[in-house]
Each structure stands twice: as C-alpha cells, then as structure tokens.
Amino acid sequence: MAKSIRARATLKGDTVTVKSLITHVMETGMRKDEKTGKKIPAHFIQEVTCAHNGNEVVLAQWGPAVSKNPYLSYEFTGGKSGDDVSISWVDNKGEKDSLTVQIK
C-alpha cells in the first residue's frame, strides 16, 4: 500500500477524472540548512506514470520546480466503473511508490 499517494478516480458520463495528492519533500537542492549553512541535497520526483488497466495514460517528467506535496489531476475517456487506475512515481534518489484505485 502506498504511503505517499492518495487518489480517487470518478466516472462522470464517459470521462474519468483522477485526482491525486503525493506527499514528497520536493527539495530543490538550492536551499541552505539554517543551522549548518550547508545546502540541502536535491530530492524530487522525476517521473510520474498513470495507467488505466495497465495502459499508460499519463507520463509526466518533473523537476525541482514542482512544489512540495504535489497535486495531480487529469482526465481520460474509455474507463468503466470498477476499472483499475494506477499511479506511480520515481524520484532522483531512486525511491518510488505506487497506488492502484478503482474507478467509482
């Protein structure tokens, strides 16, 4: 179970709307630690992949300019109630997470 992703997928008409919130520090590598004065190492999500029943519908390449705890919303057509929608991410340190939800 994903600890860093919360998501829901809803069907309205023939359009599926997916709304997700990813908990991540999204550190740019440009800030300095107030106590030590040293730069805080960059730590940000590089790639987000979203799929519907295993077929990729969104591939996003992100960088350090994306805000902390990013919100991602997108729509696609062709989904049915009960279908799987998965969201996964990989960051610049190789950490990753994923979540699968059903369309309601």
CSV table of N, CA and C in Angstrom, one decimal:
chain,number,residue,atom,x,y,z
A,1,MET,N,0.8,-1.2,0.0
A,1,MET,CA,0.0,0.0,0.0
A,1,MET,C,0.9,1.2,0.0
A,2,ALA,N,0.5,2.1,-0.8
A,2,ALA,CA,1.3,3.4,-1.0
A,2,ALA,C,1.1,4.3,0.3
A,3,LYS,N,2.2,4.7,0.8
A,3,LYS,CA,2.1,5.6,1.9
A,3,LYS,C,2.1,7.1,1.5
A,4,SER,N,2.6,7.3,0.3
A,4,SER,CA,2.8,8.7,-0.1
A,4,SER,C,1.8,9.2,-1.1
A,5,ILE,N,0.9,8.3,-1.6
A,5,ILE,CA,-0.1,8.7,-2.6
A,5,ILE,C,-1.5,8.5,-2.1
A,6,ARG,N,-2.3,9.6,-2.3
A,6,ARG,CA,-3.8,9.4,-2.0
A,6,ARG,C,-4.4,9.8,-3.3
A,7,ALA,N,-5.4,9.0,-3.8
A,7,ALA,CA,-6.0,9.3,-5.0
A,7,ALA,C,-7.5,8.8,-5.1
A,8,ARG,N,-8.2,9.4,-6.0
A,8,ARG,CA,-9.6,8.9,-6.3
A,8,ARG,C,-9.8,9.1,-7.7
A,9,ALA,N,-10.6,8.1,-8.3
A,9,ALA,CA,-11.0,8.2,-9.7
A,9,ALA,C,-12.5,8.1,-9.8
A,10,THR,N,-13.1,9.1,-10.4
A,10,THR,CA,-14.5,9.1,-10.5
A,10,THR,C,-15.0,9.2,-12.0
A,11,LEU,N,-16.0,8.5,-12.3
A,11,LEU,CA,-16.6,8.4,-13.7
A,11,LEU,C,-17.8,9.3,-13.7
A,12,LYS,N,-17.8,10.2,-14.7
A,12,LYS,CA,-19.0,11.1,-15.0
A,12,LYS,C,-19.2,11.1,-16.5
A,13,GLY,N,-20.3,10.5,-16.9
A,13,GLY,CA,-20.5,10.4,-18.4
A,13,GLY,C,-19.5,9.4,-18.9
A,14,ASP,N,-18.7,9.8,-19.9
A,14,ASP,CA,-17.7,8.8,-20.4
A,14,ASP,C,-16.3,9.3,-20.0
A,15,THR,N,-16.2,10.3,-19.1
A,15,THR,CA,-14.9,10.9,-18.7
A,15,THR,C,-14.6,10.4,-17.2
A,16,VAL,N,-13.4,9.9,-17.1
A,16,VAL,CA,-12.8,9.6,-15.8
A,16,VAL,C,-11.9,10.7,-15.3
A,17,THR,N,-12.2,11.2,-14.1
A,17,THR,CA,-11.4,12.2,-13.5
A,17,THR,C,-10.6,11.6,-12.4
A,18,VAL,N,-9.3,11.8,-12.4
A,18,VAL,CA,-8.4,11.2,-11.4
A,18,VAL,C,-7.8,12.4,-10.7
A,19,LYS,N,-7.9,12.4,-9.3
A,19,LYS,CA,-7.3,13.5,-8.5
A,19,LYS,C,-6.4,12.8,-7.5
A,20,SER,N,-5.1,13.2,-7.4
A,20,SER,CA,-4.2,12.6,-6.5
A,20,SER,C,-3.3,13.6,-5.8
A,21,LEU,N,-2.9,13.2,-4.6
A,21,LEU,CA,-2.0,14.1,-3.8
A,21,LEU,C,-0.8,13.2,-3.4
A,22,ILE,N,0.4,13.6,-3.8
A,22,ILE,CA,1.6,12.9,-3.5
A,22,ILE,C,2.3,13.6,-2.4
A,23,THR,N,2.7,12.9,-1.3
A,23,THR,CA,3.4,13.5,-0.2
A,23,THR,C,4.9,13.3,-0.5
A,24,HIS,N,5.6,14.4,-0.7
A,24,HIS,CA,7.1,14.3,-1.0
A,24,HIS,C,7.7,15.6,-0.7
A,25,VAL,N,9.0,15.6,-0.2
A,25,VAL,CA,9.7,16.8,0.2
A,25,VAL,C,9.9,17.7,-1.0
A,26,MET,N,10.2,17.2,-2.2
A,26,MET,CA,10.4,18.0,-3.4
A,26,MET,C,11.5,19.1,-3.1
A,27,GLU,N,12.6,18.7,-2.6
A,27,GLU,CA,13.7,19.6,-2.3
A,27,GLU,C,14.5,20.0,-3.5
A,28,THR,N,14.7,21.3,-3.8
A,28,THR,CA,15.3,21.7,-5.0
A,28,THR,C,16.8,21.5,-5.0
A,29,GLY,N,17.5,21.5,-3.9
A,29,GLY,CA,18.9,21.4,-3.8
A,29,GLY,C,19.5,22.8,-3.7
A,30,MET,N,18.7,23.9,-3.7
A,30,MET,CA,19.2,25.2,-3.7
A,30,MET,C,19.1,25.9,-2.3
A,31,ARG,N,18.3,25.3,-1.4
A,31,ARG,CA,18.2,25.9,-0.1
A,31,ARG,C,19.3,25.4,0.8
A,32,LYS,N,19.6,26.3,1.8
A,32,LYS,CA,20.6,26.0,2.8
A,32,LYS,C,20.0,25.7,4.1
A,33,ASP,N,20.6,24.8,4.8
A,33,ASP,CA,20.2,24.4,6.2
A,33,ASP,C,20.5,25.6,7.1
A,34,GLU,N,19.5,26.1,7.8
A,34,GLU,CA,19.7,27.3,8.7
A,34,GLU,C,20.7,27.1,9.8
A,35,LYS,N,20.8,25.9,10.3
A,35,LYS,CA,21.7,25.6,11.4
A,35,LYS,C,23.2,25.4,10.9
A,36,THR,N,23.4,24.7,9.8
A,36,THR,CA,24.7,24.3,9.4
A,36,THR,C,25.2,25.3,8.2
A,37,GLY,N,24.3,25.9,7.5
A,37,GLY,CA,24.7,26.7,6.4
A,37,GLY,C,25.0,25.9,5.1
A,38,LYS,N,24.9,24.6,5.2
A,38,LYS,CA,25.2,23.8,4.0
A,38,LYS,C,23.9,23.6,3.2
A,39,LYS,N,24.1,23.4,1.9
A,39,LYS,CA,23.0,23.2,1.0
A,39,LYS,C,22.3,21.8,1.3
A,40,ILE,N,21.0,21.9,1.3
A,40,ILE,CA,20.2,20.6,1.5
A,40,ILE,C,20.2,19.9,0.1
A,41,PRO,N,20.6,18.6,0.1
A,41,PRO,CA,20.6,17.9,-1.2
A,41,PRO,C,19.3,17.9,-1.9
A,42,ALA,N,19.4,17.9,-3.2
A,42,ALA,CA,18.2,17.8,-4.1
A,42,ALA,C,17.5,16.5,-3.8
A,43,HIS,N,16.2,16.5,-3.8
A,43,HIS,CA,15.4,15.3,-3.6
A,43,HIS,C,14.0,15.6,-4.2
A,44,PHE,N,13.8,15.2,-5.4
A,44,PHE,CA,12.5,15.5,-6.0
A,44,PHE,C,12.0,14.3,-6.9
A,45,ILE,N,10.7,14.3,-7.2
A,45,ILE,CA,10.2,13.3,-8.1
A,45,ILE,C,10.6,13.6,-9.5
A,46,GLN,N,11.1,12.6,-10.3
A,46,GLN,CA,11.5,12.8,-11.6
A,46,GLN,C,10.4,12.3,-12.6
A,47,GLU,N,9.7,11.3,-12.3
A,47,GLU,CA,8.8,10.7,-13.3
A,47,GLU,C,7.5,10.2,-12.6
A,48,VAL,N,6.4,10.6,-13.1
A,48,VAL,CA,5.1,10.1,-12.6
A,48,VAL,C,4.4,9.4,-13.8
A,49,THR,N,3.9,8.1,-13.5
A,49,THR,CA,3.3,7.4,-14.6
A,49,THR,C,1.9,7.0,-14.0
A,50,CYS,N,0.9,7.2,-14.9
A,50,CYS,CA,-0.5,6.9,-14.6
A,50,CYS,C,-1.0,6.0,-15.6
A,51,ALA,N,-1.7,4.9,-15.2
A,51,ALA,CA,-2.2,3.9,-16.1
A,51,ALA,C,-3.6,3.5,-15.8
A,52,HIS,N,-4.3,3.1,-16.9
A,52,HIS,CA,-5.7,2.7,-16.8
A,52,HIS,C,-5.7,1.2,-17.3
A,53,ASN,N,-6.0,0.3,-16.4
A,53,ASN,CA,-6.0,-1.2,-16.7
A,53,ASN,C,-4.6,-1.6,-17.3
A,54,GLY,N,-3.5,-1.0,-16.9
A,54,GLY,CA,-2.2,-1.3,-17.3
A,54,GLY,C,-1.8,-0.5,-18.6
A,55,ASN,N,-2.6,0.3,-19.2
A,55,ASN,CA,-2.3,1.1,-20.3
A,55,ASN,C,-1.9,2.5,-19.9
A,56,GLU,N,-0.8,3.0,-20.2
A,56,GLU,CA,-0.3,4.3,-19.8
A,56,GLU,C,-1.2,5.4,-20.4
A,57,VAL,N,-1.7,6.3,-19.5
A,57,VAL,CA,-2.5,7.4,-20.0
A,57,VAL,C,-1.8,8.7,-19.7
A,58,VAL,N,-0.9,8.8,-18.7
A,58,VAL,CA,-0.1,10.0,-18.4
A,58,VAL,C,1.3,9.6,-18.1
A,59,LEU,N,2.2,10.3,-18.7
A,59,LEU,CA,3.6,10.2,-18.3
A,59,LEU,C,4.2,11.6,-18.1
A,60,ALA,N,4.5,11.9,-16.9
A,60,ALA,CA,5.0,13.3,-16.5
A,60,ALA,C,6.5,13.2,-16.1
A,61,GLN,N,7.3,14.1,-16.7
A,61,GLN,CA,8.7,14.3,-16.3
A,61,GLN,C,8.7,15.5,-15.5
A,62,TRP,N,9.0,15.4,-14.2
A,62,TRP,CA,9.0,16.5,-13.3
A,62,TRP,C,10.5,16.9,-12.9
A,63,GLY,N,10.6,18.1,-12.3
A,63,GLY,CA,11.9,18.5,-11.9
A,63,GLY,C,11.8,19.2,-10.6
A,64,PRO,N,12.9,19.9,-10.1
A,64,PRO,CA,12.9,20.5,-8.8
A,64,PRO,C,12.0,21.7,-8.7
A,65,ALA,N,11.4,22.2,-9.8
A,65,ALA,CA,10.5,23.4,-9.7
A,65,ALA,C,9.1,23.0,-9.2
A,66,VAL,N,8.8,21.7,-9.1
A,66,VAL,CA,7.4,21.3,-8.7
A,66,VAL,C,7.4,21.5,-7.2
A,67,SER,N,6.2,21.9,-6.7
A,67,SER,CA,6.1,22.2,-5.3
A,67,SER,C,6.1,21.0,-4.4
A,68,LYS,N,6.3,21.2,-3.1
A,68,LYS,CA,6.3,20.1,-2.1
A,68,LYS,C,4.8,19.6,-2.1
A,69,ASN,N,4.7,18.3,-1.9
A,69,ASN,CA,3.4,17.6,-1.8
A,69,ASN,C,2.6,17.9,-3.1
A,70,PRO,N,3.0,17.5,-4.2
A,70,PRO,CA,2.3,17.9,-5.5
A,70,PRO,C,0.9,17.3,-5.6
A,71,TYR,N,0.0,18.1,-6.2
A,71,TYR,CA,-1.3,17.6,-6.6
A,71,TYR,C,-1.4,17.4,-8.1
A,72,LEU,N,-1.9,16.3,-8.5
A,72,LEU,CA,-2.0,15.9,-9.9
A,72,LEU,C,-3.4,15.5,-10.2
A,73,SER,N,-4.0,16.2,-11.2
A,73,SER,CA,-5.4,15.8,-11.6
A,73,SER,C,-5.3,15.7,-13.1
A,74,TYR,N,-6.0,14.7,-13.7
A,74,TYR,CA,-6.1,14.5,-15.1
A,74,TYR,C,-7.4,13.8,-15.4
A,75,GLU,N,-7.8,13.8,-16.7
A,75,GLU,CA,-9.0,13.2,-17.2
A,75,GLU,C,-8.7,12.3,-18.4
A,76,PHE,N,-9.4,11.3,-18.6
A,76,PHE,CA,-9.3,10.4,-19.8
A,76,PHE,C,-10.7,9.8,-20.0
A,77,THR,N,-10.9,9.3,-21.2
A,77,THR,CA,-12.1,8.7,-21.6
A,77,THR,C,-11.9,7.2,-21.8
A,78,GLY,N,-13.0,6.4,-21.8
A,78,GLY,CA,-12.8,5.0,-22.0
A,78,GLY,C,-12.8,4.1,-20.8
A,79,GLY,N,-12.9,4.7,-19.6
A,79,GLY,CA,-12.9,4.0,-18.4
A,79,GLY,C,-14.3,3.5,-18.0
A,80,LYS,N,-14.4,2.5,-17.2
A,80,LYS,CA,-15.7,2.0,-16.7
A,80,LYS,C,-15.6,1.9,-15.1
A,81,SER,N,-16.7,1.9,-14.5
A,81,SER,CA,-16.7,1.8,-13.1
A,81,SER,C,-16.1,0.4,-12.7
A,82,GLY,N,-15.2,0.4,-11.7
A,82,GLY,CA,-14.5,-0.8,-11.3
A,82,GLY,C,-13.2,-1.0,-11.9
A,83,ASP,N,-12.9,-0.3,-13.0
A,83,ASP,CA,-11.6,-0.5,-13.7
A,83,ASP,C,-10.5,0.0,-12.7
A,84,ASP,N,-9.3,-0.5,-12.9
A,84,ASP,CA,-8.1,-0.1,-12.1
A,84,ASP,C,-7.4,1.2,-12.8
A,85,VAL,N,-7.0,2.1,-11.9
A,85,VAL,CA,-6.2,3.2,-12.3
A,85,VAL,C,-5.0,3.2,-11.3
A,86,SER,N,-3.8,3.2,-11.9
A,86,SER,CA,-2.6,3.2,-11.0
A,86,SER,C,-1.8,4.4,-11.3
A,87,ILE,N,-1.1,4.8,-10.2
A,87,ILE,CA,-0.2,6.0,-10.2
A,87,ILE,C,1.1,5.5,-9.5
A,88,SER,N,2.2,5.9,-10.2
A,88,SER,CA,3.5,5.5,-9.6
A,88,SER,C,4.4,6.7,-9.8
A,89,TRP,N,5.4,6.8,-9.0
A,89,TRP,CA,6.5,7.8,-9.1
A,89,TRP,C,7.8,7.3,-8.8
A,90,VAL,N,8.8,7.9,-9.3
A,90,VAL,CA,10.2,7.6,-9.0
A,90,VAL,C,11.0,8.9,-8.8
A,91,ASP,N,11.8,9.0,-7.8
A,91,ASP,CA,12.5,10.3,-7.6
A,91,ASP,C,14.0,10.2,-7.9
A,92,ASN,N,14.7,11.3,-7.8
A,92,ASN,CA,16.1,11.3,-8.2
A,92,ASN,C,17.0,10.5,-7.3
A,93,LYS,N,16.5,10.0,-6.2
A,93,LYS,CA,17.3,9.1,-5.3
A,93,LYS,C,16.9,7.6,-5.5
A,94,GLY,N,16.0,7.4,-6.5
A,94,GLY,CA,15.6,6.0,-6.7
A,94,GLY,C,14.5,5.5,-5.9
A,95,GLU,N,14.0,6.3,-5.0
A,95,GLU,CA,12.8,5.9,-4.2
A,95,GLU,C,11.6,5.9,-5.1
A,96,LYS,N,10.6,5.1,-4.8
A,96,LYS,CA,9.4,5.0,-5.6
A,96,LYS,C,8.3,4.6,-4.8
A,97,ASP,N,7.1,4.8,-5.3
A,97,ASP,CA,5.9,4.4,-4.7
A,97,ASP,C,4.8,4.2,-5.7
A,98,SER,N,3.8,3.5,-5.4
A,98,SER,CA,2.7,3.3,-6.4
A,98,SER,C,1.4,3.1,-5.6
A,99,LEU,N,0.3,3.3,-6.3
A,99,LEU,CA,-1.1,3.1,-5.7
A,99,LEU,C,-2.0,2.7,-6.9
A,100,THR,N,-2.9,1.8,-6.6
A,100,THR,CA,-3.9,1.4,-7.5
A,100,THR,C,-5.3,1.6,-6.9
A,101,VAL,N,-6.2,2.3,-7.6
A,101,VAL,CA,-7.5,2.6,-7.1
A,101,VAL,C,-8.5,2.1,-8.2
A,102,GLN,N,-9.7,1.9,-7.8
A,102,GLN,CA,-10.8,1.5,-8.7
A,102,GLN,C,-11.6,2.8,-9.0
A,103,ILE,N,-12.1,2.8,-10.3
A,103,ILE,CA,-12.9,3.9,-10.7
A,103,ILE,C,-14.3,3.8,-10.0
A,104,LYS,N,-14.8,4.8,-9.5
A,104,LYS,CA,-16.2,4.8,-8.8
A,104,LYS,C,-17.1,5.6,-9.6
